[in-house]
């Protein structure tokens, strides 16, 4: 099964992803990975996109860079793991491009979908957990060192204006309405352990459906 974790800044994707992976990997073969990243090339793209020292990039250039990193990730990591009957938990994937480059930056949906189609060659997640959080709270968490979500420091996307983050959240919620079977929204404003338990329950019930071919 291919599961993705999505959500705005500071929603706890990394810490929740690591907690979920620690629990799941005791029961099933699991690969934990992320975007941008997951391959050596992807991590370099991540540095370029997120660091303040890198040159300013047009939104289309960002979409194409992220897509190049995704193409490598799909071919080097995701497809081989799934072909090998392993499960994949990926922190951010195509929905991030829809929410950030489409919703946040306003690139045309047709461009974003074309880039996703080329990069993924049709590989869509079976399940997406959307950690939903008010951007003001998310950015507060990101800015305050030592709290969840602040692990990697303040980056170039965090520093975008509040309206950008509001558009990203709105776009994510629209994706959840568009694909209610695939995208499950979880309220990430609640305490970490409550959110963790809810995510685990959702994933386990989906895994049961997946392995029995229908009935949980
Ligand atoms: P994060 O992993 O700390 O959340 O940082 C990754 C940043 O990259 C985040 O601000 C969202 C951004 N991003 C996009 O804008 N589009 C994408 O397709 C992906 C995967 C990430």
PDB file of C-alpha atoms and ligand atoms in Angstrom:
ATOM      1  CA  UNK A   1       0.000   0.000   0.000  1.00  0.00           C
ATOM      2  CA  UNK A   2       1.183   3.505  -0.826  1.00  0.00           C
ATOM      3  CA  UNK A   3       0.317   6.081   1.852  1.00  0.00           C
ATOM      4  CA  UNK A   4       1.144   9.780   1.793  1.00  0.00           C
ATOM      5  CA  UNK A   5       1.109  12.340   4.589  1.00  0.00           C
ATOM      6  CA  UNK A   6       0.234  15.862   3.534  1.00  0.00           C
ATOM      7  CA  UNK A   7      -0.496  19.175   5.151  1.00  0.00           C
ATOM      8  CA  UNK A   8       0.636  22.755   5.620  1.00  0.00           C
ATOM      9  CA  UNK A   9       3.729  23.907   7.475  1.00  0.00           C
ATOM     10  CA  UNK A  10       3.944  22.892  11.124  1.00  0.00           C
ATOM     11  CA  UNK A  11       1.150  20.343  10.919  1.00  0.00           C
ATOM     12  CA  UNK A  12       3.461  17.634  12.301  1.00  0.00           C
ATOM     13  CA  UNK A  13       3.947  15.514   9.174  1.00  0.00           C
ATOM     14  CA  UNK A  14       7.543  14.585   9.948  1.00  0.00           C
ATOM     15  CA  UNK A  15       7.046  13.673  13.611  1.00  0.00           C
ATOM     16  CA  UNK A  16       3.737  11.909  12.902  1.00  0.00           C
ATOM     17  CA  UNK A  17       5.294  10.124   9.922  1.00  0.00           C
ATOM     18  CA  UNK A  18       8.185   8.881  12.031  1.00  0.00           C
ATOM     19  CA  UNK A  19       5.861   7.761  14.843  1.00  0.00           C
ATOM     20  CA  UNK A  20       3.576   5.961  12.395  1.00  0.00           C
ATOM     21  CA  UNK A  21       6.501   4.309  10.635  1.00  0.00           C
ATOM     22  CA  UNK A  22       7.938   3.104  13.961  1.00  0.00           C
ATOM     23  CA  UNK A  23       4.631   1.387  14.807  1.00  0.00           C
ATOM     24  CA  UNK A  24       3.828   0.040  11.345  1.00  0.00           C
ATOM     25  CA  UNK A  25       7.286  -1.316  10.611  1.00  0.00           C
ATOM     26  CA  UNK A  26       6.867  -3.770  13.513  1.00  0.00           C
ATOM     27  CA  UNK A  27       3.936  -5.330  11.606  1.00  0.00           C
ATOM     28  CA  UNK A  28       4.596  -4.844   7.899  1.00  0.00           C
ATOM     29  CA  UNK A  29       7.554  -4.166   5.588  1.00  0.00           C
ATOM     30  CA  UNK A  30       7.654  -0.402   5.251  1.00  0.00           C
ATOM     31  CA  UNK A  31       9.719   2.263   3.532  1.00  0.00           C
ATOM     32  CA  UNK A  32       9.544   5.770   5.017  1.00  0.00           C
ATOM     33  CA  UNK A  33      10.513   8.495   2.577  1.00  0.00           C
ATOM     34  CA  UNK A  34       9.778  12.127   1.751  1.00  0.00           C
ATOM     35  CA  UNK A  35       9.528  14.799  -0.925  1.00  0.00           C
ATOM     36  CA  UNK A  36      11.313  16.797  -1.939  1.00  0.00           C
ATOM     37  CA  UNK A  37      13.973  14.239  -1.103  1.00  0.00           C
ATOM     38  CA  UNK A  38      14.071  10.474  -0.818  1.00  0.00           C
ATOM     39  CA  UNK A  39      16.981  10.172  -3.263  1.00  0.00           C
ATOM     40  CA  UNK A  40      20.392  11.834  -3.393  1.00  0.00           C
ATOM     41  CA  UNK A  41      19.198  14.045  -6.251  1.00  0.00           C
ATOM     42  CA  UNK A  42      15.944  14.830  -4.448  1.00  0.00           C
ATOM     43  CA  UNK A  43      17.802  15.950  -1.334  1.00  0.00           C
ATOM     44  CA  UNK A  44      19.890  18.314  -3.477  1.00  0.00           C
ATOM     45  CA  UNK A  45      16.724  19.747  -5.003  1.00  0.00           C
ATOM     46  CA  UNK A  46      15.377  20.141  -1.485  1.00  0.00           C
ATOM     47  CA  UNK A  47      18.447  22.176  -0.475  1.00  0.00           C
ATOM     48  CA  UNK A  48      18.114  24.376  -3.555  1.00  0.00           C
ATOM     49  CA  UNK A  49      14.412  25.030  -3.054  1.00  0.00           C
ATOM     50  CA  UNK A  50      14.369  25.530   0.678  1.00  0.00           C
ATOM     51  CA  UNK A  51      17.579  27.388   1.459  1.00  0.00           C
ATOM     52  CA  UNK A  52      17.554  31.164   1.667  1.00  0.00           C
ATOM     53  CA  UNK A  53      20.978  31.277  -0.025  1.00  0.00           C
ATOM     54  CA  UNK A  54      19.698  29.790  -3.307  1.00  0.00           C
ATOM     55  CA  UNK A  55      18.687  32.090  -6.202  1.00  0.00           C
ATOM     56  CA  UNK A  56      15.031  33.170  -6.344  1.00  0.00           C
ATOM     57  CA  UNK A  57      13.038  30.780  -8.539  1.00  0.00           C
ATOM     58  CA  UNK A  58       9.944  31.359 -10.657  1.00  0.00           C
ATOM     59  CA  UNK A  59       6.973  29.155  -9.578  1.00  0.00           C
ATOM     60  CA  UNK A  60       7.104  27.221 -12.873  1.00  0.00           C
ATOM     61  CA  UNK A  61      10.793  26.488 -12.332  1.00  0.00           C
ATOM     62  CA  UNK A  62       9.946  25.250  -8.852  1.00  0.00           C
ATOM     63  CA  UNK A  63       7.230  22.966 -10.222  1.00  0.00           C
ATOM     64  CA  UNK A  64       9.619  21.505 -12.798  1.00  0.00           C
ATOM     65  CA  UNK A  65      12.421  21.016 -10.266  1.00  0.00           C
ATOM     66  CA  UNK A  66      10.073  19.322  -7.803  1.00  0.00           C
ATOM     67  CA  UNK A  67       8.766  17.183 -10.635  1.00  0.00           C
ATOM     68  CA  UNK A  68      12.261  16.164 -11.710  1.00  0.00           C
ATOM     69  CA  UNK A  69      13.000  15.120  -8.128  1.00  0.00           C
ATOM     70  CA  UNK A  70       9.652  13.247  -8.052  1.00  0.00           C
ATOM     71  CA  UNK A  71      10.400  11.424 -11.298  1.00  0.00           C
ATOM     72  CA  UNK A  72      13.682  10.177  -9.822  1.00  0.00           C
ATOM     73  CA  UNK A  73      11.991   9.245  -6.533  1.00  0.00           C
ATOM     74  CA  UNK A  74       9.214   7.293  -8.283  1.00  0.00           C
ATOM     75  CA  UNK A  75      11.678   5.353 -10.407  1.00  0.00           C
ATOM     76  CA  UNK A  76      14.489   4.851  -7.883  1.00  0.00           C
ATOM     77  CA  UNK A  77      12.520   4.291  -4.652  1.00  0.00           C
ATOM     78  CA  UNK A  78       8.715   4.147  -4.820  1.00  0.00           C
ATOM     79  CA  UNK A  79       8.039   1.774  -7.722  1.00  0.00           C
ATOM     80  CA  UNK A  80      10.803  -0.692  -6.754  1.00  0.00           C
ATOM     81  CA  UNK A  81       9.566  -0.804  -3.128  1.00  0.00           C
ATOM     82  CA  UNK A  82       5.943  -1.383  -4.170  1.00  0.00           C
ATOM     83  CA  UNK A  83       6.989  -3.983  -6.753  1.00  0.00           C
ATOM     84  CA  UNK A  84       8.836  -5.749  -3.942  1.00  0.00           C
ATOM     85  CA  UNK A  85       5.565  -5.950  -1.914  1.00  0.00           C
ATOM     86  CA  UNK A  86       6.756  -3.355   0.567  1.00  0.00           C
ATOM     87  CA  UNK A  87       4.477  -0.595   1.800  1.00  0.00           C
ATOM     88  CA  UNK A  88       5.492   3.010   1.345  1.00  0.00           C
ATOM     89  CA  UNK A  89       4.844   5.949   3.642  1.00  0.00           C
ATOM     90  CA  UNK A  90       5.818   9.173   1.891  1.00  0.00           C
ATOM     91  CA  UNK A  91       5.795  12.576   3.573  1.00  0.00           C
ATOM     92  CA  UNK A  92       4.495  14.909   0.849  1.00  0.00           C
ATOM     93  CA  UNK A  93       3.923  13.887  -2.774  1.00  0.00           C
ATOM     94  CA  UNK A  94       1.852  15.152  -5.718  1.00  0.00           C
ATOM     95  CA  UNK A  95      -0.795  16.809  -3.543  1.00  0.00           C
ATOM     96  CA  UNK A  96       1.906  19.194  -2.294  1.00  0.00           C
ATOM     97  CA  UNK A  97       2.393  20.404  -5.872  1.00  0.00           C
ATOM     98  CA  UNK A  98      -1.362  20.802  -6.256  1.00  0.00           C
ATOM     99  CA  UNK A  99      -1.600  22.758  -2.983  1.00  0.00           C
ATOM    100  CA  UNK A 100       1.610  24.854  -3.155  1.00  0.00           C
ATOM    101  CA  UNK A 101       2.351  25.412  -6.842  1.00  0.00           C
ATOM    102  CA  UNK A 102      -1.334  25.279  -7.870  1.00  0.00           C
ATOM    103  CA  UNK A 103      -3.183  26.743  -4.885  1.00  0.00           C
ATOM    104  CA  UNK A 104      -0.431  28.827  -3.290  1.00  0.00           C
ATOM    105  CA  UNK A 105       1.319  30.161  -6.401  1.00  0.00           C
ATOM    106  CA  UNK A 106      -1.663  30.012  -8.751  1.00  0.00           C
ATOM    107  CA  UNK A 107      -0.065  27.992 -11.539  1.00  0.00           C
ATOM    108  CA  UNK A 108      -2.718  26.663 -13.946  1.00  0.00           C
ATOM    109  CA  UNK A 109      -4.187  23.338 -12.880  1.00  0.00           C
ATOM    110  CA  UNK A 110      -3.440  21.892 -16.338  1.00  0.00           C
ATOM    111  CA  UNK A 111       0.303  22.629 -15.932  1.00  0.00           C
ATOM    112  CA  UNK A 112       0.435  21.174 -12.444  1.00  0.00           C
ATOM    113  CA  UNK A 113      -1.468  18.034 -13.478  1.00  0.00           C
ATOM    114  CA  UNK A 114       0.691  17.594 -16.602  1.00  0.00           C
ATOM    115  CA  UNK A 115       3.879  17.816 -14.514  1.00  0.00           C
ATOM    116  CA  UNK A 116       2.474  15.345 -11.984  1.00  0.00           C
ATOM    117  CA  UNK A 117       1.401  12.919 -14.703  1.00  0.00           C
ATOM    118  CA  UNK A 118       4.839  12.968 -16.336  1.00  0.00           C
ATOM    119  CA  UNK A 119       6.744  12.630 -13.051  1.00  0.00           C
ATOM    120  CA  UNK A 120       4.604   9.926 -11.463  1.00  0.00           C
ATOM    121  CA  UNK A 121       3.679   8.004 -14.612  1.00  0.00           C
ATOM    122  CA  UNK A 122       0.286   7.500 -12.958  1.00  0.00           C
ATOM    123  CA  UNK A 123       1.500   6.340  -9.549  1.00  0.00           C
ATOM    124  CA  UNK A 124      -1.109   7.735  -7.138  1.00  0.00           C
ATOM    125  CA  UNK A 125      -1.309   7.010  -3.399  1.00  0.00           C
ATOM    126  CA  UNK A 126      -3.881   4.494  -2.154  1.00  0.00           C
ATOM    127  CA  UNK A 127      -4.416   6.660   0.911  1.00  0.00           C
ATOM    128  CA  UNK A 128      -3.512  10.243   1.796  1.00  0.00           C
ATOM    129  CA  UNK A 129      -3.691  11.567   5.341  1.00  0.00           C
ATOM    130  CA  UNK A 130      -4.184  15.326   5.277  1.00  0.00           C
ATOM    131  CA  UNK A 131      -3.067  16.925   8.538  1.00  0.00           C
ATOM    132  CA  UNK A 132      -5.162  20.054   8.579  1.00  0.00           C
ATOM    133  CA  UNK A 133      -4.116  23.057  10.633  1.00  0.00           C
ATOM    134  CA  UNK A 134      -4.711  26.804  10.676  1.00  0.00           C
ATOM    135  CA  UNK A 135      -1.592  28.370   9.083  1.00  0.00           C
ATOM    136  CA  UNK A 136      -1.195  30.857  11.931  1.00  0.00           C
ATOM    137  CA  UNK A 137      -0.851  27.981  14.375  1.00  0.00           C
ATOM    138  CA  UNK A 138       1.320  26.004  11.948  1.00  0.00           C
ATOM    139  CA  UNK A 139       3.752  28.864  11.422  1.00  0.00           C
ATOM    140  CA  UNK A 140       3.830  29.526  15.161  1.00  0.00           C
ATOM    141  CA  UNK A 141       4.853  25.906  15.703  1.00  0.00           C
ATOM    142  CA  UNK A 142       7.476  26.139  12.941  1.00  0.00           C
ATOM    143  CA  UNK A 143       8.914  29.356  14.372  1.00  0.00           C
ATOM    144  CA  UNK A 144       9.212  28.153  17.955  1.00  0.00           C
ATOM    145  CA  UNK A 145      12.271  25.925  18.217  1.00  0.00           C
ATOM    146  CA  UNK A 146      11.913  22.706  20.149  1.00  0.00           C
ATOM    147  CA  UNK A 147       8.284  22.085  19.286  1.00  0.00           C
ATOM    148  CA  UNK A 148       6.930  19.555  16.819  1.00  0.00           C
ATOM    149  CA  UNK A 149       7.354  20.694  13.272  1.00  0.00           C
ATOM    150  CA  UNK A 150      10.367  22.845  14.018  1.00  0.00           C
ATOM    151  CA  UNK A 151      12.904  20.065  13.408  1.00  0.00           C
ATOM    152  CA  UNK A 152      14.379  21.416  10.239  1.00  0.00           C
ATOM    153  CA  UNK A 153      14.348  25.127  10.890  1.00  0.00           C
ATOM    154  CA  UNK A 154      12.659  27.966   9.134  1.00  0.00           C
ATOM    155  CA  UNK A 155      12.801  27.641   5.328  1.00  0.00           C
ATOM    156  CA  UNK A 156      11.990  29.671   2.233  1.00  0.00           C
ATOM    157  CA  UNK A 157       8.452  28.307   1.977  1.00  0.00           C
ATOM    158  CA  UNK A 158       7.725  29.035   5.652  1.00  0.00           C
ATOM    159  CA  UNK A 159       8.759  32.619   5.010  1.00  0.00           C
ATOM    160  CA  UNK A 160       6.046  33.178   2.378  1.00  0.00           C
ATOM    161  CA  UNK A 161       3.220  35.571   3.305  1.00  0.00           C
ATOM    162  CA  UNK A 162       0.256  34.367   5.362  1.00  0.00           C
ATOM    163  CA  UNK A 163      -2.118  34.665   2.382  1.00  0.00           C
ATOM    164  CA  UNK A 164       0.039  32.109   0.523  1.00  0.00           C
ATOM    165  CA  UNK A 165      -0.305  29.644   3.386  1.00  0.00           C
ATOM    166  CA  UNK A 166      -4.058  30.279   3.547  1.00  0.00           C
ATOM    167  CA  UNK A 167      -4.349  29.443  -0.165  1.00  0.00           C
ATOM    168  CA  UNK A 168      -2.331  26.269   0.372  1.00  0.00           C
ATOM    169  CA  UNK A 169      -4.682  25.157   3.141  1.00  0.00           C
ATOM    170  CA  UNK A 170      -7.761  25.956   1.064  1.00  0.00           C
ATOM    171  CA  UNK A 171      -6.341  23.984  -1.873  1.00  0.00           C
ATOM    172  CA  UNK A 172      -5.647  20.976   0.361  1.00  0.00           C
ATOM    173  CA  UNK A 173      -9.204  21.014   1.690  1.00  0.00           C
ATOM    174  CA  UNK A 174     -10.506  21.184  -1.887  1.00  0.00           C
ATOM    175  CA  UNK A 175      -8.440  18.102  -2.751  1.00  0.00           C
ATOM    176  CA  UNK A 176     -10.020  16.257   0.188  1.00  0.00           C
ATOM    177  CA  UNK A 177     -13.473  17.147  -1.162  1.00  0.00           C
ATOM    178  CA  UNK A 178     -12.502  16.145  -4.696  1.00  0.00           C
ATOM    179  CA  UNK A 179     -11.119  12.725  -3.694  1.00  0.00           C
ATOM    180  CA  UNK A 180     -12.944  11.768  -0.477  1.00  0.00           C
ATOM    181  CA  UNK A 181     -12.057   8.069  -0.866  1.00  0.00           C
ATOM    182  CA  UNK A 182      -8.343   8.717  -1.060  1.00  0.00           C
ATOM    183  CA  UNK A 183      -7.817  11.825   1.081  1.00  0.00           C
ATOM    184  CA  UNK A 184      -8.759  11.613   4.759  1.00  0.00           C
ATOM    185  CA  UNK A 185      -8.570  14.861   6.737  1.00  0.00           C
ATOM    186  CA  UNK A 186      -7.287  14.746  10.311  1.00  0.00           C
ATOM    187  CA  UNK A 187      -7.528  17.730  12.650  1.00  0.00           C
ATOM    188  CA  UNK A 188      -3.868  18.365  13.542  1.00  0.00           C
ATOM    189  CA  UNK A 189      -4.623  21.104  16.086  1.00  0.00           C
ATOM    190  CA  UNK A 190      -5.151  18.455  18.784  1.00  0.00           C
ATOM    191  CA  UNK A 191      -2.472  16.952  21.042  1.00  0.00           C
ATOM    192  CA  UNK A 192       0.187  14.851  19.293  1.00  0.00           C
ATOM    193  CA  UNK A 193      -0.847  11.476  20.771  1.00  0.00           C
ATOM    194  CA  UNK A 194      -4.487  11.903  19.852  1.00  0.00           C
ATOM    195  CA  UNK A 195      -3.571  12.759  16.272  1.00  0.00           C
ATOM    196  CA  UNK A 196      -1.122   9.845  16.208  1.00  0.00           C
ATOM    197  CA  UNK A 197      -3.779   7.363  17.382  1.00  0.00           C
ATOM    198  CA  UNK A 198      -6.277   8.586  14.804  1.00  0.00           C
ATOM    199  CA  UNK A 199      -3.772   8.315  11.942  1.00  0.00           C
ATOM    200  CA  UNK A 200      -2.832   4.796  13.029  1.00  0.00           C
ATOM    201  CA  UNK A 201      -6.459   3.706  13.148  1.00  0.00           C
ATOM    202  CA  UNK A 202      -7.147   5.079   9.658  1.00  0.00           C
ATOM    203  CA  UNK A 203      -4.078   3.410   8.172  1.00  0.00           C
ATOM    204  CA  UNK A 204      -4.691   0.067   9.883  1.00  0.00           C
ATOM    205  CA  UNK A 205      -8.306  -0.099   8.746  1.00  0.00           C
ATOM    206  CA  UNK A 206      -7.227   0.703   5.171  1.00  0.00           C
ATOM    207  CA  UNK A 207      -4.487  -1.912   5.363  1.00  0.00           C
ATOM    208  CA  UNK A 208      -7.059  -4.505   6.448  1.00  0.00           C
ATOM    209  CA  UNK A 209      -9.188  -3.673   3.400  1.00  0.00           C
ATOM    210  CA  UNK A 210      -6.087  -3.773   1.216  1.00  0.00           C
ATOM    211  CA  UNK A 211      -4.915  -7.201   2.415  1.00  0.00           C
ATOM    212  CA  UNK A 212      -8.342  -8.888   2.422  1.00  0.00           C
ATOM    213  CA  UNK A 213      -9.268  -7.385  -0.919  1.00  0.00           C
ATOM    214  CA  UNK A 214     -12.422  -5.711   0.351  1.00  0.00           C
ATOM    215  CA  UNK A 215     -13.843  -6.280   3.813  1.00  0.00           C
ATOM    216  CA  UNK A 216     -11.938  -5.006   6.865  1.00  0.00           C
TER     217      UNK A 216
HETATM  218  P1  LIG B   1       8.913  20.387   4.597  1.00  0.00           P
HETATM  219  O1  LIG B   1       9.288  19.007   4.176  1.00  0.00           O
HETATM  220  O2  LIG B   1       9.699  20.871   5.756  1.00  0.00           O
HETATM  221  O3  LIG B   1       7.455  20.549   4.761  1.00  0.00           O
HETATM  222  O4  LIG B   1       9.370  21.376   3.426  1.00  0.00           O
HETATM  223  C1  LIG B   1       9.151  21.102   2.103  1.00  0.00           C
HETATM  224  C2  LIG B   1       8.626  22.340   1.412  1.00  0.00           C
HETATM  225  O5  LIG B   1       8.507  22.074   0.003  1.00  0.00           O
HETATM  226  C3  LIG B   1       7.260  22.746   1.900  1.00  0.00           C
HETATM  227  O6  LIG B   1       7.249  24.110   2.219  1.00  0.00           O
HETATM  228  C4  LIG B   1       6.346  22.502   0.719  1.00  0.00           C
HETATM  229  C5  LIG B   1       7.257  22.499  -0.449  1.00  0.00           C
HETATM  230  N1  LIG B   1       6.795  21.618  -1.538  1.00  0.00           N
HETATM  231  C6  LIG B   1       6.133  22.187  -2.606  1.00  0.00           C
HETATM  232  O7  LIG B   1       5.942  23.398  -2.644  1.00  0.00           O
HETATM  233  N2  LIG B   1       5.686  21.375  -3.613  1.00  0.00           N
HETATM  234  C7  LIG B   1       5.891  20.020  -3.618  1.00  0.00           C
HETATM  235  O8  LIG B   1       5.483  19.310  -4.557  1.00  0.00           O
HETATM  236  C8  LIG B   1       6.589  19.451  -2.480  1.00  0.00           C
HETATM  237  C9  LIG B   1       6.827  17.975  -2.439  1.00  0.00           C
HETATM  238  C10 LIG B   1       7.019  20.285  -1.480  1.00  0.00           C
END
